[in-house]
PDB file of C-alpha atoms and ligand atoms in Angstrom:
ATOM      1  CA  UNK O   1      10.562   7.387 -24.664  1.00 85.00           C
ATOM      2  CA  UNK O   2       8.719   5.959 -21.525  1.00 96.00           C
ATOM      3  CA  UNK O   3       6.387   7.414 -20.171  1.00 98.00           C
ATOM      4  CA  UNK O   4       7.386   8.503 -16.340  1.00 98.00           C
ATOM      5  CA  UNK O   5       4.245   7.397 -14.417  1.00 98.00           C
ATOM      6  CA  UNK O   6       3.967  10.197 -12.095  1.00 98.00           C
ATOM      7  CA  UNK O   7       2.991   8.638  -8.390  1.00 98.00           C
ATOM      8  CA  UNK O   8       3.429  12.273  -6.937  1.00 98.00           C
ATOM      9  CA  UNK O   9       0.828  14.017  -9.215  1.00 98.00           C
ATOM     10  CA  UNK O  10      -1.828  11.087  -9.253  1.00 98.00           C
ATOM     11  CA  UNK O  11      -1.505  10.876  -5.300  1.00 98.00           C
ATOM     12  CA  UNK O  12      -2.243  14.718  -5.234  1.00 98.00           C
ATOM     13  CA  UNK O  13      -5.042  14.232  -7.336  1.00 98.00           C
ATOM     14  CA  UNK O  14      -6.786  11.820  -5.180  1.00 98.00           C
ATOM     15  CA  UNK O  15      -6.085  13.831  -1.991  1.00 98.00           C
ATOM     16  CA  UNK O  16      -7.490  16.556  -3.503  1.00 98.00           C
ATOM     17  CA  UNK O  17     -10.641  14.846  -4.471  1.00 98.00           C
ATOM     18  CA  UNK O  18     -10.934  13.225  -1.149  1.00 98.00           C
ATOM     19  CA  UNK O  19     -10.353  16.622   0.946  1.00 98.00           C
ATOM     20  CA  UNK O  20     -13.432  17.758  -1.244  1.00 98.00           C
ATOM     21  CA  UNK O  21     -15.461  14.587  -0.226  1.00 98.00           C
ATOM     22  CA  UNK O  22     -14.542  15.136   3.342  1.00 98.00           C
ATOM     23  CA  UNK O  23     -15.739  18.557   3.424  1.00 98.00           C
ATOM     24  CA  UNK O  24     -19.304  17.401   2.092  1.00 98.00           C
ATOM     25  CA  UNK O  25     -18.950  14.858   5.037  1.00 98.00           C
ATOM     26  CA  UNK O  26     -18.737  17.461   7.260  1.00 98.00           C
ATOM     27  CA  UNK O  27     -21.581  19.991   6.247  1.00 98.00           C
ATOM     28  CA  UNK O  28     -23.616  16.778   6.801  1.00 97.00           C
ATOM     29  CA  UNK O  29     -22.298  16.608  10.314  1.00 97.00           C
ATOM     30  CA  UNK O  30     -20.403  13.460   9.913  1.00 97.00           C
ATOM     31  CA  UNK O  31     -16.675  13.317  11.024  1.00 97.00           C
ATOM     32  CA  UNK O  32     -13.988  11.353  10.400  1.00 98.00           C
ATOM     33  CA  UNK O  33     -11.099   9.762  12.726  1.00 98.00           C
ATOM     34  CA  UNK O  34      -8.040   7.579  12.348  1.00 98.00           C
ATOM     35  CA  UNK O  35      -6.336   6.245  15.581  1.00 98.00           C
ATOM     36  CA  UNK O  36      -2.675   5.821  14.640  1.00 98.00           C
ATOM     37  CA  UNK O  37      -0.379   3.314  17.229  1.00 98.00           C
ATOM     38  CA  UNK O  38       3.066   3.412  16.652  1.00 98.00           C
ATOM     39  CA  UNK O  39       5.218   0.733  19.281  1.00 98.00           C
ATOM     40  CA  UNK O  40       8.465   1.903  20.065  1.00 98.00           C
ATOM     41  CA  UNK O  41      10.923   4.384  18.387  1.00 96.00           C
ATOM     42  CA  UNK O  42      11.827   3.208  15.036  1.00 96.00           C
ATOM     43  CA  UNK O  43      12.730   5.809  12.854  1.00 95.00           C
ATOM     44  CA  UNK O  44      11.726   4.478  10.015  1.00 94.00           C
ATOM     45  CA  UNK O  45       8.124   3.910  11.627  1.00 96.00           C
ATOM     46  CA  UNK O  46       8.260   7.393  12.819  1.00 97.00           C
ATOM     47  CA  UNK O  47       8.609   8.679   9.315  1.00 96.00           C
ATOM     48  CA  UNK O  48       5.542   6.398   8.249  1.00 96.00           C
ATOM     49  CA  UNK O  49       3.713   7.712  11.150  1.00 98.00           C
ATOM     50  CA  UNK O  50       4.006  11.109  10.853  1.00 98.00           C
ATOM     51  CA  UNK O  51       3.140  11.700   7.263  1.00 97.00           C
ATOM     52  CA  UNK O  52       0.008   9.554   7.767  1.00 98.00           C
ATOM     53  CA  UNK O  53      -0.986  12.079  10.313  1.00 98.00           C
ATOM     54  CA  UNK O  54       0.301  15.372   8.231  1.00 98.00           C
ATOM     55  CA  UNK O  55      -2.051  13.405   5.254  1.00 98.00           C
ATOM     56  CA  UNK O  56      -4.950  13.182   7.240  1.00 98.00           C
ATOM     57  CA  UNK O  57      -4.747  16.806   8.648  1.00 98.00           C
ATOM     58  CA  UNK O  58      -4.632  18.105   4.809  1.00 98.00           C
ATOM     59  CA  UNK O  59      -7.430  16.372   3.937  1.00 98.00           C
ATOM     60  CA  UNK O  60      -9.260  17.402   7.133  1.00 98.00           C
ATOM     61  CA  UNK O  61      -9.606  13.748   9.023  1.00 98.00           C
ATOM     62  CA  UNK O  62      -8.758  13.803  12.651  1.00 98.00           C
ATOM     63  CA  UNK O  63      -5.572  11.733  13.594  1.00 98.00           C
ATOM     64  CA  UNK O  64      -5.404  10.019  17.399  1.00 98.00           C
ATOM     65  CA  UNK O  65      -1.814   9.936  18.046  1.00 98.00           C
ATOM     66  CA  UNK O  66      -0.893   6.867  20.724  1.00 98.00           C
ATOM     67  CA  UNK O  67       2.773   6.659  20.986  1.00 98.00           C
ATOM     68  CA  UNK O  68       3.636   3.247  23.267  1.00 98.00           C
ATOM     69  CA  UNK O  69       6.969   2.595  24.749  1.00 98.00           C
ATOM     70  CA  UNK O  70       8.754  -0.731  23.129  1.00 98.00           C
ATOM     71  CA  UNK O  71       8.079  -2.336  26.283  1.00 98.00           C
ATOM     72  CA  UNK O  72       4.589  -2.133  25.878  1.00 98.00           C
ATOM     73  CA  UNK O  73       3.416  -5.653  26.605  1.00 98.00           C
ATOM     74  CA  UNK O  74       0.697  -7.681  24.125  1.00 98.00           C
ATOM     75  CA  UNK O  75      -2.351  -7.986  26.742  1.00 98.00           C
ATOM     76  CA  UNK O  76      -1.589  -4.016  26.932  1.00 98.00           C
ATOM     77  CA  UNK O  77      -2.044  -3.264  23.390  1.00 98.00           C
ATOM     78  CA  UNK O  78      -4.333  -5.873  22.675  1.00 99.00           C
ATOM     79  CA  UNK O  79      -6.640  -3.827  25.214  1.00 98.00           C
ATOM     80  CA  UNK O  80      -6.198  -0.459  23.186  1.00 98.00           C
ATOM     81  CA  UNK O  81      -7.416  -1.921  19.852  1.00 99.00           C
ATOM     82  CA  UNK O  82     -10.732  -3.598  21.669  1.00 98.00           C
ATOM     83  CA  UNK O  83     -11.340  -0.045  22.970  1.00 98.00           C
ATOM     84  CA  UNK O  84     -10.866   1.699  19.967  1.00 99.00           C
ATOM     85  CA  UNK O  85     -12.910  -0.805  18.390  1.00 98.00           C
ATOM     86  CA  UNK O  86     -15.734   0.083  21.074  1.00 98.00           C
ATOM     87  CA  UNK O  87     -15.187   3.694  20.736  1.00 98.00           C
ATOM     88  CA  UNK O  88     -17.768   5.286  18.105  1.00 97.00           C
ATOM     89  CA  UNK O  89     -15.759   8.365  17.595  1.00 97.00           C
ATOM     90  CA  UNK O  90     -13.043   6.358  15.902  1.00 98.00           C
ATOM     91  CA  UNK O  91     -13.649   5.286  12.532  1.00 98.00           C
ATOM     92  CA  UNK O  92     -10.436   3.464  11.452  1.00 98.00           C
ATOM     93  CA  UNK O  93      -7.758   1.676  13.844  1.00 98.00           C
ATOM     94  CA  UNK O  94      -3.675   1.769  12.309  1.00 98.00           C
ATOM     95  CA  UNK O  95      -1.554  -0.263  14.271  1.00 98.00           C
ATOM     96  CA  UNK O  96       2.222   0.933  12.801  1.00 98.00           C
ATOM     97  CA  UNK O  97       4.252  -2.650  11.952  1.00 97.00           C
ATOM     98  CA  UNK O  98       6.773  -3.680  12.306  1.00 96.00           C
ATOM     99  CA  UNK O  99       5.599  -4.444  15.859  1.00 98.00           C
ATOM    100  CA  UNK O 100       8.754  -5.289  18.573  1.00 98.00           C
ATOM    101  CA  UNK O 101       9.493  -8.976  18.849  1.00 98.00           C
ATOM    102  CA  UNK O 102       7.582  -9.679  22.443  1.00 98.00           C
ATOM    103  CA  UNK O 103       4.043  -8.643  20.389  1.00 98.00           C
ATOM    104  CA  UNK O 104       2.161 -11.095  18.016  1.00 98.00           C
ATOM    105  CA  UNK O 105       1.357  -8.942  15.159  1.00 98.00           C
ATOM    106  CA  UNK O 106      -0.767 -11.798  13.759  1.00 98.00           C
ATOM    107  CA  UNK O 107      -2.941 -11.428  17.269  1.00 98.00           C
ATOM    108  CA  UNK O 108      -2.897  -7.683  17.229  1.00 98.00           C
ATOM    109  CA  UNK O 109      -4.253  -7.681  13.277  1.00 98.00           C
ATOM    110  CA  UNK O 110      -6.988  -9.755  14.133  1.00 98.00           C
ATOM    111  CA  UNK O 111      -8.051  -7.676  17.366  1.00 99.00           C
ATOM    112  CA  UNK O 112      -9.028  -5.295  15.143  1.00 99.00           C
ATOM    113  CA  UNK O 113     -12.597  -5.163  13.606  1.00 98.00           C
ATOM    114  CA  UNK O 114     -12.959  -5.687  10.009  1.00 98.00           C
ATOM    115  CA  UNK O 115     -15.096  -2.675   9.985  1.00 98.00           C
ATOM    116  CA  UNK O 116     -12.123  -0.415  11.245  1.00 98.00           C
ATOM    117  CA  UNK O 117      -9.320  -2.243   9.183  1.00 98.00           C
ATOM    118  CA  UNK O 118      -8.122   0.596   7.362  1.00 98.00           C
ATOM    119  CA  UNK O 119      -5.017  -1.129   6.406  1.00 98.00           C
ATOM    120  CA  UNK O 120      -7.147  -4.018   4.868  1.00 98.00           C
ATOM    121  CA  UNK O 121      -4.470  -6.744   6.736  1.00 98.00           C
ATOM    122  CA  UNK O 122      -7.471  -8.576   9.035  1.00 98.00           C
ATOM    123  CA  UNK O 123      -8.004 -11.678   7.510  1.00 98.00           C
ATOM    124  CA  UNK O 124     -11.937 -10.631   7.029  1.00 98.00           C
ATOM    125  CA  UNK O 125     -10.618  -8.077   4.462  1.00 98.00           C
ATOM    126  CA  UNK O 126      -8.000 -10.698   2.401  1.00 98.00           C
ATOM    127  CA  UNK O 127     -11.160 -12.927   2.496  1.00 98.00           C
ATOM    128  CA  UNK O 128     -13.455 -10.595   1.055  1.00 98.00           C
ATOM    129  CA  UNK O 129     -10.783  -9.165  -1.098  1.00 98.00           C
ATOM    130  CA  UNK O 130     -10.221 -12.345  -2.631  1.00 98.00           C
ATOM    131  CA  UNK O 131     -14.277 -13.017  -3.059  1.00 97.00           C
ATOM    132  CA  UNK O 132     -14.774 -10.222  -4.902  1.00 95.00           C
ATOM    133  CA  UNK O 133     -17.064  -8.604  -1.511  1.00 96.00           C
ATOM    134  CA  UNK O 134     -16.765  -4.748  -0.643  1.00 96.00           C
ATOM    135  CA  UNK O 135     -13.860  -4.150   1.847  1.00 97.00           C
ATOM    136  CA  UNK O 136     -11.055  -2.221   2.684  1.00 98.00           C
ATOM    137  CA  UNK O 137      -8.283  -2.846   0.277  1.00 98.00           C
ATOM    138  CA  UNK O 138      -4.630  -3.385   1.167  1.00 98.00           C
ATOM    139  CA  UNK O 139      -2.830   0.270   0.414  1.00 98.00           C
ATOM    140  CA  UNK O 140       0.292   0.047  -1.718  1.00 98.00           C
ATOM    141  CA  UNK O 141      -1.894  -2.561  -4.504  1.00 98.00           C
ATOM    142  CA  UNK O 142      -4.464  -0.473  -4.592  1.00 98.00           C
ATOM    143  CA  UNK O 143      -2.426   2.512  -5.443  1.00 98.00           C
ATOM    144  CA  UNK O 144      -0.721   0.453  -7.939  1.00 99.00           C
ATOM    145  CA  UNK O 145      -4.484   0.003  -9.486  1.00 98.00           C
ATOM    146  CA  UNK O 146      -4.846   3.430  -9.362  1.00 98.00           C
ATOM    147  CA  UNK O 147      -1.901   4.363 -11.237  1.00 98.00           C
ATOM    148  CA  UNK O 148      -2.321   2.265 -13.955  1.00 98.00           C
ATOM    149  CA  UNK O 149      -6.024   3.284 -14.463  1.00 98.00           C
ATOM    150  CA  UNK O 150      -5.495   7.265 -13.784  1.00 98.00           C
ATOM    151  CA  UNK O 151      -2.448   6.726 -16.717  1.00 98.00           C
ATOM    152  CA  UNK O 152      -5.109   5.196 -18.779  1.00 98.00           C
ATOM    153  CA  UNK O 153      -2.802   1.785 -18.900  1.00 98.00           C
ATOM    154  CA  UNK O 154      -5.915  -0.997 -19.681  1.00 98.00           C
ATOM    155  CA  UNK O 155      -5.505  -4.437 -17.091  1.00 98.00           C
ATOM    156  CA  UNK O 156      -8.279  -6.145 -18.891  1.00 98.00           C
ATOM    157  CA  UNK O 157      -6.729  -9.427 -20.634  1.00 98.00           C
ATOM    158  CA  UNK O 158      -2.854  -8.400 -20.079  1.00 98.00           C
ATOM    159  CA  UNK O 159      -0.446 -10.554 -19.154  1.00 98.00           C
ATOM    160  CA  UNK O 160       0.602  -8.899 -15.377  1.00 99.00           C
ATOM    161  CA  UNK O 161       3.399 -10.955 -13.533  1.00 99.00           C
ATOM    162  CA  UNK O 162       4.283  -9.614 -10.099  1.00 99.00           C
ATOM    163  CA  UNK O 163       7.357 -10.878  -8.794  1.00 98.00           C
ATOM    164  CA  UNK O 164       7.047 -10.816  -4.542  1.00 98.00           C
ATOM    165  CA  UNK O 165       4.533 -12.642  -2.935  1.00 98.00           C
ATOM    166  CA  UNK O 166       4.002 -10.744   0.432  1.00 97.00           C
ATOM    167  CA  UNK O 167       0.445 -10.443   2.149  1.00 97.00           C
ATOM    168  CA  UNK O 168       1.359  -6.931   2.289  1.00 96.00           C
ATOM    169  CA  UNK O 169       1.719  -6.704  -1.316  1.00 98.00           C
ATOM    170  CA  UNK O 170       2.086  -9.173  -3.938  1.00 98.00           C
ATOM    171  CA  UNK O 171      -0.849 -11.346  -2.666  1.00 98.00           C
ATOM    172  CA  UNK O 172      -3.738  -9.119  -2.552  1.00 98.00           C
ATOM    173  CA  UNK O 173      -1.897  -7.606  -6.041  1.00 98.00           C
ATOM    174  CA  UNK O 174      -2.687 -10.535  -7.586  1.00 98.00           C
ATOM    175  CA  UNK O 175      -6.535 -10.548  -6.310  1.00 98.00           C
ATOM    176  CA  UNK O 176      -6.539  -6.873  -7.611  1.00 98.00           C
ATOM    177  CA  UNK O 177      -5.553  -7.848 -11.241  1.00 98.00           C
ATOM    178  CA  UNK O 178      -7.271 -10.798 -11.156  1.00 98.00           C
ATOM    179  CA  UNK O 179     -10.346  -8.186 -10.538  1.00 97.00           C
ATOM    180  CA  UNK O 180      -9.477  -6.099 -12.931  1.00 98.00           C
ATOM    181  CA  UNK O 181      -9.701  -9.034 -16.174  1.00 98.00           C
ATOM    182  CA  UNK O 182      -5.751  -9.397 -15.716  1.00 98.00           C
ATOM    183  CA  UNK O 183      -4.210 -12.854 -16.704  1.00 98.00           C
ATOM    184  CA  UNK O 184      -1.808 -12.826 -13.450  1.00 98.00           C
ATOM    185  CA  UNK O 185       1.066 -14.691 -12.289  1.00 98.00           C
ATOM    186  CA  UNK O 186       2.653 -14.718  -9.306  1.00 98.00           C
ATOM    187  CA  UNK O 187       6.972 -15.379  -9.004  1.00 98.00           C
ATOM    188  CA  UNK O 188       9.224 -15.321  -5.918  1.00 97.00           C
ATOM    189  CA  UNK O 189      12.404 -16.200  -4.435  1.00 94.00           C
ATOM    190  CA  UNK O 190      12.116 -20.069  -5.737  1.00 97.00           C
ATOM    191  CA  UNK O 191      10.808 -19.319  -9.293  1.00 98.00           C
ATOM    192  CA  UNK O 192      12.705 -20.821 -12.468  1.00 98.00           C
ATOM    193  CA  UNK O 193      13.671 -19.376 -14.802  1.00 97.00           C
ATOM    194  CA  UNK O 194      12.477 -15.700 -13.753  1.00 98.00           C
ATOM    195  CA  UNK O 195      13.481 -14.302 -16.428  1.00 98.00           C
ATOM    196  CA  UNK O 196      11.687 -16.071 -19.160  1.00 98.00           C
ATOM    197  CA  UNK O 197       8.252 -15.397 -17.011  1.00 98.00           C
ATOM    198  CA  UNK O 198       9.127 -11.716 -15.794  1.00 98.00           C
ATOM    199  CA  UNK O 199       9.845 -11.037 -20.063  1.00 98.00           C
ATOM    200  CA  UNK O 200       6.611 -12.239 -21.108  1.00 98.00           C
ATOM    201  CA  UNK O 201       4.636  -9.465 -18.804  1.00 99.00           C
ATOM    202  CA  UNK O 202       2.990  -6.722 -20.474  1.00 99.00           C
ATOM    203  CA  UNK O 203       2.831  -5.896 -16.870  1.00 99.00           C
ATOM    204  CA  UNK O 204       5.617  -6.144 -14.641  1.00 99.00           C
ATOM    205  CA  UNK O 205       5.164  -5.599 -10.538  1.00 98.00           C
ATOM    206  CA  UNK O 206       8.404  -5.288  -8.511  1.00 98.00           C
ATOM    207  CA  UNK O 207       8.289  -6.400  -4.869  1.00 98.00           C
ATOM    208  CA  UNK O 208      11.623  -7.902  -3.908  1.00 97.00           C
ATOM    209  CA  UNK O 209      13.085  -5.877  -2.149  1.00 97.00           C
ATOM    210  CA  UNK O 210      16.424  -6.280  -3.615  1.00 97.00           C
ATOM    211  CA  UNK O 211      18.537  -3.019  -4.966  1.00 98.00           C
ATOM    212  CA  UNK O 212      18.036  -2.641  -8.830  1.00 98.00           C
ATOM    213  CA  UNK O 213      17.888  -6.097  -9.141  1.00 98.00           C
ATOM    214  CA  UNK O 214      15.312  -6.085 -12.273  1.00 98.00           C
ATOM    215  CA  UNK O 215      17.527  -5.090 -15.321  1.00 98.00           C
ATOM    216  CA  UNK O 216      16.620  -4.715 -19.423  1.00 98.00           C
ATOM    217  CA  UNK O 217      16.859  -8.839 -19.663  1.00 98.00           C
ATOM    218  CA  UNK O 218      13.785  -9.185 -17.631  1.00 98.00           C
ATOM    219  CA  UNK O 219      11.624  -6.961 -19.674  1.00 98.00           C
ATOM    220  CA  UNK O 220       9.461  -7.289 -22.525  1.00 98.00           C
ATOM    221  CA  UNK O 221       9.754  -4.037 -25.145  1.00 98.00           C
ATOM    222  CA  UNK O 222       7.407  -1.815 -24.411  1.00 98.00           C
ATOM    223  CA  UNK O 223       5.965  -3.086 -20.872  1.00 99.00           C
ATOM    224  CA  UNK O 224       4.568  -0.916 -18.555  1.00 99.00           C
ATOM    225  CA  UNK O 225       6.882  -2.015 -15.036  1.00 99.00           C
ATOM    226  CA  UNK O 226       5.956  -0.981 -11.562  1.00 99.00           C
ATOM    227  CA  UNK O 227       9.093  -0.726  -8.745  1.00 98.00           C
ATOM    228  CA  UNK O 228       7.623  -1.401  -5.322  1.00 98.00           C
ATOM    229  CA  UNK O 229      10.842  -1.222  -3.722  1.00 97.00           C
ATOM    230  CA  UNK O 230      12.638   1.472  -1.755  1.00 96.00           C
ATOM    231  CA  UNK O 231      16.723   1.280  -1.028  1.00 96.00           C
ATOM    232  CA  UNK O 232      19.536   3.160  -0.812  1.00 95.00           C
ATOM    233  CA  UNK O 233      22.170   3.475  -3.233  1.00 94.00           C
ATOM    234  CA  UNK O 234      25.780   3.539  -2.737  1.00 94.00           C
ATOM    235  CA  UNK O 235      25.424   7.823  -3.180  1.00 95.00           C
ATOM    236  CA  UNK O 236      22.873   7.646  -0.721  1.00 96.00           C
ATOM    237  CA  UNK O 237      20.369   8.073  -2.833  1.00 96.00           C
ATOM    238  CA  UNK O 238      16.717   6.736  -3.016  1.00 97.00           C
ATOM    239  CA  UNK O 239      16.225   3.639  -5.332  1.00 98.00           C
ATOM    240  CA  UNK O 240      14.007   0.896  -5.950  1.00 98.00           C
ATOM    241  CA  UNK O 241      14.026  -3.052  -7.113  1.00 98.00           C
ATOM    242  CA  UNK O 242      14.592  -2.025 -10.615  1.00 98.00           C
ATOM    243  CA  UNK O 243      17.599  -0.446 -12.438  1.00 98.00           C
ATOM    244  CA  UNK O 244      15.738   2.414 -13.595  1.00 98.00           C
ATOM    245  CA  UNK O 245      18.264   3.957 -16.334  1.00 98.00           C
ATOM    246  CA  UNK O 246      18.738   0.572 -17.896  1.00 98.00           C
ATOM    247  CA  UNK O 247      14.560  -0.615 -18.353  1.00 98.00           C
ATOM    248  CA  UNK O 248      13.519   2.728 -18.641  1.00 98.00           C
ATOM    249  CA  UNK O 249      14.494   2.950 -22.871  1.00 98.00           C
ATOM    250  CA  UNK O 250      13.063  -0.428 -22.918  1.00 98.00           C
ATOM    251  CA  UNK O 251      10.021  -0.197 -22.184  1.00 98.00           C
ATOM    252  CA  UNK O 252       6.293   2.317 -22.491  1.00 98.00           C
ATOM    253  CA  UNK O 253       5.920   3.357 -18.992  1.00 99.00           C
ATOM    254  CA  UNK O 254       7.580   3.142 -16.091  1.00 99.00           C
ATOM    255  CA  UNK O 255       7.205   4.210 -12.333  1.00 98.00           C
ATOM    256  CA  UNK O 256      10.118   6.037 -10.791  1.00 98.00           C
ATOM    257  CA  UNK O 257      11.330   6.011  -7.481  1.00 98.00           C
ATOM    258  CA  UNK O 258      10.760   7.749  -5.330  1.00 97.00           C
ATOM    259  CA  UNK O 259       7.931   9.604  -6.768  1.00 98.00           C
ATOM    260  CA  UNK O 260       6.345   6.163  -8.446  1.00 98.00           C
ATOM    261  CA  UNK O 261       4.435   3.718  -5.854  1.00 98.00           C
ATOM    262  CA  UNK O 262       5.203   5.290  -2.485  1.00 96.00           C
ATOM    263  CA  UNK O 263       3.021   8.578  -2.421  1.00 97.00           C
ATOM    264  CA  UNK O 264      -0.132   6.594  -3.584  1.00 98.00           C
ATOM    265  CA  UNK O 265      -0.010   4.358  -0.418  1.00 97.00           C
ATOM    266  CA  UNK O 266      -0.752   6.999   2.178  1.00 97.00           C
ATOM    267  CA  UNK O 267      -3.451   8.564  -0.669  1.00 98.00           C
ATOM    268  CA  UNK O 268      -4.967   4.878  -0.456  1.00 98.00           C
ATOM    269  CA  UNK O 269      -5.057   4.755   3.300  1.00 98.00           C
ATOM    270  CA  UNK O 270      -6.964   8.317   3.154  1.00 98.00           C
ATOM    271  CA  UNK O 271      -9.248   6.821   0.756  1.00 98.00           C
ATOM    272  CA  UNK O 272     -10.191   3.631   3.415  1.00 98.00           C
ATOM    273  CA  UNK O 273     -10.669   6.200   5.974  1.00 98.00           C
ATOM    274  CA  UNK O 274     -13.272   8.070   4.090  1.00 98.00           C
ATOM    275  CA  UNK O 275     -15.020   4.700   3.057  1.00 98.00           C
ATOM    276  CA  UNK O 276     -15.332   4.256   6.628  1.00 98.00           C
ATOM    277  CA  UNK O 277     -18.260   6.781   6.265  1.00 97.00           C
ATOM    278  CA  UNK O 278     -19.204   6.279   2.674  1.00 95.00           C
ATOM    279  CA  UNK O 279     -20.858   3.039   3.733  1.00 83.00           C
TER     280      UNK O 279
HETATM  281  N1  GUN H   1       4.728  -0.805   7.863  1.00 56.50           N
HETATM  282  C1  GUN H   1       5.173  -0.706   6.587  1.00 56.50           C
HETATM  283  N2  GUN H   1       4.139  -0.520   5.745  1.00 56.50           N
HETATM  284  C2  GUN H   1       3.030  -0.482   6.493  1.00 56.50           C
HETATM  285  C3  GUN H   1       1.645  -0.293   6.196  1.00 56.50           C
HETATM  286  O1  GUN H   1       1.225  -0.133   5.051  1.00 56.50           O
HETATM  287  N3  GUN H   1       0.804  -0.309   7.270  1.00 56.50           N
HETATM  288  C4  GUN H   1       1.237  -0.488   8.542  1.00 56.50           C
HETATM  289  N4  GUN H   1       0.326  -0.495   9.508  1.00 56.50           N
HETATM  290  N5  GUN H   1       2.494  -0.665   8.847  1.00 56.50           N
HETATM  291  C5  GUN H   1       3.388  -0.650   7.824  1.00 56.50           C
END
């Protein structure tokens, strides 16, 4: 049987830990704030948005709410980050993507200081990601590190193979493996023969974003397999880039989802927000 790696349980764990940290923060006088910008109405965005601020209020940050109308021009937005980057009673800057068409999001990432990057996407933060410096790490990869160590699942000299190359994930996944003694490779949408590299993984990241696309044939017995993804089924139901009920007797642990990758990303922005004052 598999062992279900429980995202839910390890997130809660970590918020717990960090709501303690906070609170010795605060006795020494030292508070902590997190401007969230959200563009527009998505509702998916809105979701996002609102749990990142019902996270930070349980763990006893302060949340800055700035909710822009979609026709919110560039120069206008590019103004709020340089003030919140001026403004010493903020401590991290989250600009909600995806941004609406008119606005660079390239532009608006870099107008905001490395030192406030909470999201780790500045290009200062892949750079010293990638060098092996202190700085804020990209969320979801960093919860996927988290996982695996807090499940006691060893990196050191495995074989990992992350399929997705996003800078959002797959990228800075592959710098966080690569950190961790992991013999890495990275496959996308032009790879080869995917299958033969996927089943030679003793560690196998999802990022596709294609419905249960990862069956039994692309896995190694007994691999420990990580879904990124997040879809609907044709129920209506909440599914990810693997087909769960045919790896899951394959292989020695598995992530479900939901309940697998997606709580640890909002634990792992709480945890950048409290290294704001660790340092
Ligand atoms: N949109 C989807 N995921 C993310 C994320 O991790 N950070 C931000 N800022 N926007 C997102």
């Amino acid at each position: 049987m598999a062992v279900r790696i429980d995202g839910k349980r390890i997130s809660k764990e970590i918020k717990e830990e960090l709501k303690e940290e906070v609170k010795q923060f605060k006795e020494k006088g030292k508070h902590i704030c997190l401007a969230v910008i959200q563009v527009g109405e998505d509702p998916a965005s809105t979701v996002y948005v609102n749990n990142k601020k019902k996270a930070c209020a349980y763990i006893g940050i302060e949340s800055q709410s700035y909710e822009l109308s979609e026709s919110t021009t560039e120069e206008e937005l590019v103004d709020l980050v340089k003030s919140l980057n001026n403004s010493s009673n903020v401590n991290g800057i989250l600009v909600q993507l995806p941004l609406p068409k008119h606005i660079n999001e390239d532009r608006i990432i870099r107008t905001i200081s490395p030192e406030k990057d909470v999201d780790g996407f500045h290009p200062t933060s892949v750079g010293r990601l990638w060098i092996g410096e202190k700085g804020f790490l990209s969320c979801t990869p960093a919860g996927i590190i988290q996982l695996l160590k807090r499940s006691d699942i060893s990196i050191e000299g495995k074989e990992c193979v992350i399929v997705g190359r996003s800078n959002i994930v797959g990228k800075p996944m592959a710098a966080l493996l690569l950190r961790e003694n992991g013999t890495v490779t990275v496959a996308h949408s032009r790879t080869k023969n995917l299958k033969e590299i996927t089943k030679r993984a003793d560690i196998l990241i999802v990022a596709i974003g294609k419905r249960q696309f990862i069956t039994s044939e692309y896995v190694k017995d007994g691999a420990v397999v990580i879904d990124v993804g997040m879809h609907r089924d044709e129920e209506g139901h909440l599914c990810g880039d693997v087909d769960f009920a045919d790896v899951e007797p394959k292989v020695s642990a598995i992530t479900p989802v939901p309940g697998g990758v997606g709580p640890m990303t909002i634990a792992m922005l709480m945890n950048n927000c409290v290294e704001t004052v660790r340092r």
